[in-house]
PDB file of C-alpha atoms in Angstrom:
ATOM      1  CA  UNK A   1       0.000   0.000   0.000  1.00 54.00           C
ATOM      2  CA  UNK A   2       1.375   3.275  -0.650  1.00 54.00           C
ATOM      3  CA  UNK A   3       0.709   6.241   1.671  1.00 57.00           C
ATOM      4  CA  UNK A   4      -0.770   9.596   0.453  1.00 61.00           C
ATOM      5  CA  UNK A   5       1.596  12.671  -0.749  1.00 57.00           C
ATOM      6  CA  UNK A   6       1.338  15.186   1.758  1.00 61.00           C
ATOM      7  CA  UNK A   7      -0.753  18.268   0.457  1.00 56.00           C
ATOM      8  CA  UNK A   8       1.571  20.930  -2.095  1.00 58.00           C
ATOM      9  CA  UNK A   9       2.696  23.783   0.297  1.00 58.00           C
ATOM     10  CA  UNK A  10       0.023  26.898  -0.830  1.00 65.00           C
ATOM     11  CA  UNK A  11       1.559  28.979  -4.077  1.00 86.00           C
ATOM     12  CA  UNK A  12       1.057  31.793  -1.565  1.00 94.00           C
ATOM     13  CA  UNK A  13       2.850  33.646   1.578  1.00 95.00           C
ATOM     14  CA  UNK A  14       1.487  35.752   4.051  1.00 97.00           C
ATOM     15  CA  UNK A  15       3.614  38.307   6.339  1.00 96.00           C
ATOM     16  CA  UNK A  16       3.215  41.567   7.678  1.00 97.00           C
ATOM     17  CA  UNK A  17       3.122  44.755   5.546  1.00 97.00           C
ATOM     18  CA  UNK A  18       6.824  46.043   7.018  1.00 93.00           C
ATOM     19  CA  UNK A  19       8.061  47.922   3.832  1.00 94.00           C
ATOM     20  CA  UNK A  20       6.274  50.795   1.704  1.00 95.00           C
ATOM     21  CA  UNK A  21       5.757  48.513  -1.662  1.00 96.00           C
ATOM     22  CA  UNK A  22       3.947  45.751   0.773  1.00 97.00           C
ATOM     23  CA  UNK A  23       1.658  48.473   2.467  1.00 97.00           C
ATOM     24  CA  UNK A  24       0.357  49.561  -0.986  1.00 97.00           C
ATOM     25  CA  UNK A  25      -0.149  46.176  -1.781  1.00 97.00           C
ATOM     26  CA  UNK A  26      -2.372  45.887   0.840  1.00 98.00           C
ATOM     27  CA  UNK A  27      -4.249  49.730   0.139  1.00 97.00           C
ATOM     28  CA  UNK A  28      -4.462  48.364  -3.437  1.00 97.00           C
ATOM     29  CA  UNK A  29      -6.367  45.307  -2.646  1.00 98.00           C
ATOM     30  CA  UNK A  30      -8.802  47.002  -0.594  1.00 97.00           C
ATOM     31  CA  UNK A  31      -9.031  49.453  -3.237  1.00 97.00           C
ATOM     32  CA  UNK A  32      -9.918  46.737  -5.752  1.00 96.00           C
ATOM     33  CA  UNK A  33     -12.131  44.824  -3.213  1.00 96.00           C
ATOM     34  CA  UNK A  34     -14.235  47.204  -1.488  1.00 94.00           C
ATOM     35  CA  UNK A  35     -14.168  50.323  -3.196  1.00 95.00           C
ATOM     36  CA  UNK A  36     -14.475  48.694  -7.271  1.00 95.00           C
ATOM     37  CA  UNK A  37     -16.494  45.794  -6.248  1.00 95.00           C
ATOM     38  CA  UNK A  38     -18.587  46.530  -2.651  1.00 93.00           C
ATOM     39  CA  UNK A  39     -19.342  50.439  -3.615  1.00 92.00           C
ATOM     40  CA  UNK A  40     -17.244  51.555  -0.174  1.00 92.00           C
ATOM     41  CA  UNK A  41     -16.487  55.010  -1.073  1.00 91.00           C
ATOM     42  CA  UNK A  42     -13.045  55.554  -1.277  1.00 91.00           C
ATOM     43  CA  UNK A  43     -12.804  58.639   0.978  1.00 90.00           C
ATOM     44  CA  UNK A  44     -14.354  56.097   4.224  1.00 90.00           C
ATOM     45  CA  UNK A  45     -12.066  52.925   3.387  1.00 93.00           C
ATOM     46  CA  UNK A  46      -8.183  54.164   4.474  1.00 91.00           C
ATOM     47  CA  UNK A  47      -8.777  56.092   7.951  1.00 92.00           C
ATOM     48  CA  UNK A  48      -6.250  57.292  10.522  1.00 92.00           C
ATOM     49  CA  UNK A  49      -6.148  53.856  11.963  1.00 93.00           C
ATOM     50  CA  UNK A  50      -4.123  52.772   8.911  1.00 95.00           C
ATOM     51  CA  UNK A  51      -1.137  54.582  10.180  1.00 93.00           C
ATOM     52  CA  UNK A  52      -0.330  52.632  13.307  1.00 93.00           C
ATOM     53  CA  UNK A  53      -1.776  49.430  12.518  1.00 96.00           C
ATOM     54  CA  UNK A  54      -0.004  46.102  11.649  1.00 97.00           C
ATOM     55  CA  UNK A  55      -1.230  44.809   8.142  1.00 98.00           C
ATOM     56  CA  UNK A  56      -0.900  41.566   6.978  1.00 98.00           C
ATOM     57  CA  UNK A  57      -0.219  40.737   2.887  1.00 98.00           C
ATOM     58  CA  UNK A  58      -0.724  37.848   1.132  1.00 98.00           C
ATOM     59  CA  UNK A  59       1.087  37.414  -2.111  1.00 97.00           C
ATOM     60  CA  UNK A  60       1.614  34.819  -4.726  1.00 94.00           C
ATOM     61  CA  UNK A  61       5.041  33.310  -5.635  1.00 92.00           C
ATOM     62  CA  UNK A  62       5.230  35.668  -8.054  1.00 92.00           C
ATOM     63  CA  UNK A  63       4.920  38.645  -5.891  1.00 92.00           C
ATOM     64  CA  UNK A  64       1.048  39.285  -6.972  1.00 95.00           C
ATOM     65  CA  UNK A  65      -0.972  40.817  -3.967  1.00 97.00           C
ATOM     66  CA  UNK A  66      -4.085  38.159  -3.104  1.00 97.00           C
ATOM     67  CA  UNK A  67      -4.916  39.829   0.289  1.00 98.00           C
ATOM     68  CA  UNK A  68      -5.114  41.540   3.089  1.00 98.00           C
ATOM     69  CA  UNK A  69      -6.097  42.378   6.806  1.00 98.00           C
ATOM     70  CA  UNK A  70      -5.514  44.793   9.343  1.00 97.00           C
ATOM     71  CA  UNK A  71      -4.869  44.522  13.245  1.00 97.00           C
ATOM     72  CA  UNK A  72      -5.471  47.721  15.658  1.00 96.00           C
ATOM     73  CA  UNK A  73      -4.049  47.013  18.996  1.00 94.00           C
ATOM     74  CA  UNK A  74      -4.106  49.263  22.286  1.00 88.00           C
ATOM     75  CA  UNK A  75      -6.646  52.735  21.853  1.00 86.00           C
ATOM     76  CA  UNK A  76      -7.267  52.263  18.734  1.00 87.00           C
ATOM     77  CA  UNK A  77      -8.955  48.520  18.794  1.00 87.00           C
ATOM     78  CA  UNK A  78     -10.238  49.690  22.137  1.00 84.00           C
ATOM     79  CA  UNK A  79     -12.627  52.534  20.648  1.00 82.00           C
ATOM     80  CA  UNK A  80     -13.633  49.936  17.956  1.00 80.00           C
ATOM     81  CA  UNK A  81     -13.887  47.302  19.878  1.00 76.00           C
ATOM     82  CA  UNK A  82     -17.467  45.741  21.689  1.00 70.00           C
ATOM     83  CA  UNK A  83     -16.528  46.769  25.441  1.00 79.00           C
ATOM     84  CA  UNK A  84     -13.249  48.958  24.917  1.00 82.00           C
ATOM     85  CA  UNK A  85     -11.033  46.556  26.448  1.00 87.00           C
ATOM     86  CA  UNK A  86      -6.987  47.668  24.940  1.00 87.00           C
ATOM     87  CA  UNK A  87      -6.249  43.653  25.622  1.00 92.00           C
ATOM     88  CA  UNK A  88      -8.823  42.795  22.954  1.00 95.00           C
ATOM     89  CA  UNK A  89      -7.400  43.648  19.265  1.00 95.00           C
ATOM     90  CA  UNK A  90      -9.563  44.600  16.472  1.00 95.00           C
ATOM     91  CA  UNK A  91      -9.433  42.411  12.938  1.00 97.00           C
ATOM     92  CA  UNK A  92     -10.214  44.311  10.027  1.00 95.00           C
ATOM     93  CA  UNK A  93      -9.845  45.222   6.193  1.00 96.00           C
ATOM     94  CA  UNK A  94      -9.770  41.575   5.746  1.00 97.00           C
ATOM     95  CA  UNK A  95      -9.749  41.839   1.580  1.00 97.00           C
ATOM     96  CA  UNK A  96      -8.859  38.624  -0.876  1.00 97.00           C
ATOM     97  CA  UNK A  97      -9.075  39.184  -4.329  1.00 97.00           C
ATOM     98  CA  UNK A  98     -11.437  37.522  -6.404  1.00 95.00           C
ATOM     99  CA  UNK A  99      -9.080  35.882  -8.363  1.00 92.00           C
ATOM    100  CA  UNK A 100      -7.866  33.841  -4.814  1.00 95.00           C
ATOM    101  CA  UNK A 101     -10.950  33.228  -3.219  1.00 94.00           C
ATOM    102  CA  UNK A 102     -11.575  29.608  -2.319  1.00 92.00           C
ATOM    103  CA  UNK A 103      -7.787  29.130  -2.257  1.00 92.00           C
ATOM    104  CA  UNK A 104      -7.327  29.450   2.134  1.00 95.00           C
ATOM    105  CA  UNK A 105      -6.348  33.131   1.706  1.00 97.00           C
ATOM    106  CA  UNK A 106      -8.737  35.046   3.992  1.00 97.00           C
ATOM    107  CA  UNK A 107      -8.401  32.002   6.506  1.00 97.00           C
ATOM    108  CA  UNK A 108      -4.762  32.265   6.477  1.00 97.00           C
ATOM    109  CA  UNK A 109      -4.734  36.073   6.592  1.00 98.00           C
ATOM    110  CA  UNK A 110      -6.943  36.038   9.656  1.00 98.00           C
ATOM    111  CA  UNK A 111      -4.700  33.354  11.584  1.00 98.00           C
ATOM    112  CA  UNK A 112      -1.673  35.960  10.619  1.00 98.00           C
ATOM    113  CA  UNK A 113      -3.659  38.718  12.546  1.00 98.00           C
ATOM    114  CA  UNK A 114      -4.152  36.458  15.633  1.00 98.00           C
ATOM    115  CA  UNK A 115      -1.066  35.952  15.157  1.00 97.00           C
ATOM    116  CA  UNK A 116       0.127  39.449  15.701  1.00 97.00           C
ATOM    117  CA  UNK A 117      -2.212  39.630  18.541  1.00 97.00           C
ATOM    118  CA  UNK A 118      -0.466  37.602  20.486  1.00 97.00           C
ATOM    119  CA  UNK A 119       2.549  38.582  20.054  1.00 96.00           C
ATOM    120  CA  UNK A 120       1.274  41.851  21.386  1.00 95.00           C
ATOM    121  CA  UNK A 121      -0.111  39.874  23.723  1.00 96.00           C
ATOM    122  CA  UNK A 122      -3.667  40.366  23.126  1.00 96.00           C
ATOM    123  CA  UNK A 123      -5.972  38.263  24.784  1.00 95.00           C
ATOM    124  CA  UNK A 124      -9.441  38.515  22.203  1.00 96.00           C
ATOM    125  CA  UNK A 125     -10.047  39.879  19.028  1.00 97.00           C
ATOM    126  CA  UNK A 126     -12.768  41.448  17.708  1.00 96.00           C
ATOM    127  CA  UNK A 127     -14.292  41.932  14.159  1.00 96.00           C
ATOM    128  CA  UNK A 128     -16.916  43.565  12.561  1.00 94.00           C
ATOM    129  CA  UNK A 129     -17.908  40.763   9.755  1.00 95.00           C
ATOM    130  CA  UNK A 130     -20.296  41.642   7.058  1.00 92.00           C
ATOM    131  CA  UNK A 131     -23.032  39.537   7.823  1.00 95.00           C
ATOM    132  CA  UNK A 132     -22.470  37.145   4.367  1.00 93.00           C
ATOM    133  CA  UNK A 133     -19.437  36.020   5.807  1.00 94.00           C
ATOM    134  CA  UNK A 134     -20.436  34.960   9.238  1.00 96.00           C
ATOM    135  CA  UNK A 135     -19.921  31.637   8.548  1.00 96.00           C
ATOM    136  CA  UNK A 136     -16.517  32.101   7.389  1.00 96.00           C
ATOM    137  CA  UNK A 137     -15.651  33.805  10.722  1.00 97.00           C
ATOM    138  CA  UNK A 138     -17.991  30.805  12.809  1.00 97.00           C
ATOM    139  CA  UNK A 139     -15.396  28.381  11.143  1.00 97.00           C
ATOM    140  CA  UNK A 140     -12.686  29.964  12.453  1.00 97.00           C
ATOM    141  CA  UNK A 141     -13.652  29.829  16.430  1.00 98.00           C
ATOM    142  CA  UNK A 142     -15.404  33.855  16.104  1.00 98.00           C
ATOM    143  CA  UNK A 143     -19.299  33.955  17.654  1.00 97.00           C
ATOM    144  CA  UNK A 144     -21.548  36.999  17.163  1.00 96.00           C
ATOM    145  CA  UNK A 145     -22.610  39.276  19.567  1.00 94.00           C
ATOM    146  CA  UNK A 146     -25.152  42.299  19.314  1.00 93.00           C
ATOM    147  CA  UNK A 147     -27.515  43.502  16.274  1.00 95.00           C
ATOM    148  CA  UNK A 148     -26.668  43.864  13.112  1.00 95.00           C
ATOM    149  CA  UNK A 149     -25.769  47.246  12.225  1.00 94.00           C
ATOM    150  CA  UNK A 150     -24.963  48.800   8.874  1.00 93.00           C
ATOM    151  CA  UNK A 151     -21.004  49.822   7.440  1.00 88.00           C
ATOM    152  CA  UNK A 152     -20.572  51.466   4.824  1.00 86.00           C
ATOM    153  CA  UNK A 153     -23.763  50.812   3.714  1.00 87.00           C
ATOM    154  CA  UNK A 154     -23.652  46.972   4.637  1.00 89.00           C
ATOM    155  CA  UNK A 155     -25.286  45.143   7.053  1.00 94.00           C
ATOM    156  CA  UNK A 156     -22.420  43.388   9.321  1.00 95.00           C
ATOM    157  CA  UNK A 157     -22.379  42.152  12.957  1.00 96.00           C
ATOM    158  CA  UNK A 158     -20.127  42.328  15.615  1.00 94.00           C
ATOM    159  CA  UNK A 159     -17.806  38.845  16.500  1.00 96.00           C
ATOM    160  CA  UNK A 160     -15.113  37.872  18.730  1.00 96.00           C
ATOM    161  CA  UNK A 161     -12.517  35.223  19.364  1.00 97.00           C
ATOM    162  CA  UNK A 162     -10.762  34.331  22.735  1.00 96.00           C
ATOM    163  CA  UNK A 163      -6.705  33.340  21.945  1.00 95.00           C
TER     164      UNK A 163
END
């Protein structure tokens, strides 16, 4: 009997958005994301949080940009998050293009935030998921909490996860 091959490694990486080009990466996938294809207008989607928070890229092995995701930490997730608790980090921007959706992307994007949360040493995170994805975020250990309320237009609902 021969055993199975193990799984081919993903034709993707993800890290965190240290240098200039990578950081535009990231602003261009939201761009293309929720601006061109959800209608978020432009002038709401890159905020003063973007400054100080710790994005997360995803690129192909050629160096394409497939997504992204953002992590506020301290004030910043605190006034965003459900009870404004600075040891509970706030998940957001999460953006895959549609070209690598269904590929592991967004779930792999959103383990790269928790990881960044603890290594702040976050104890929760917190996400405002547009309420089509829920059960993306469900799979992935986040429950709901509180109404629905509308973003930019769309209806999302508040989540969190416990690391």
């Amino acid at each position: 009997m021969s055993t199975p091959s193990p799984a081919p490694a993903p034709a993707y990486e993800i890290r965190v958005a240290e240098d200039p080009a990578d950081r535009e990466a990231c602003f261009a996938v939201r761009k293309d994301v929720f601006v061109a294809e959800q209608n978020v207008p432009e002038d709401i989607e890159y905020d003063v949080y973007d400054a100080d928070a710790v994005h997360v890229l995803a690129v192909r092995e050629d160096g394409a940009p497939l997504g992204t995701g953002r992590l506020l930490h301290g004030a910043a997730a605190a006034a965003k998050n459900g009870d404004g608790d600075p040891a509970v980090g706030s998940l957001g921007r999460l953006a895959v293009t549609a070209a690598a959706r269904g590929l592991g992307v967004g779930a792999a994007l959103v383990r790269a935030v928790e990881a960044a949360a603890r290594a702040r040493g976050l104890t929760a995170v917190d996400l405002h998921a547009q309420t089509h994805a829920l059960g993306f975020y469900e799979r992935l250990g986040y429950r709901a909490y509180g109404p629905e309320f509308p973003d930019a237009g769309i209806p999302h609902r508040a989540m969190r996860r416990a690391l």
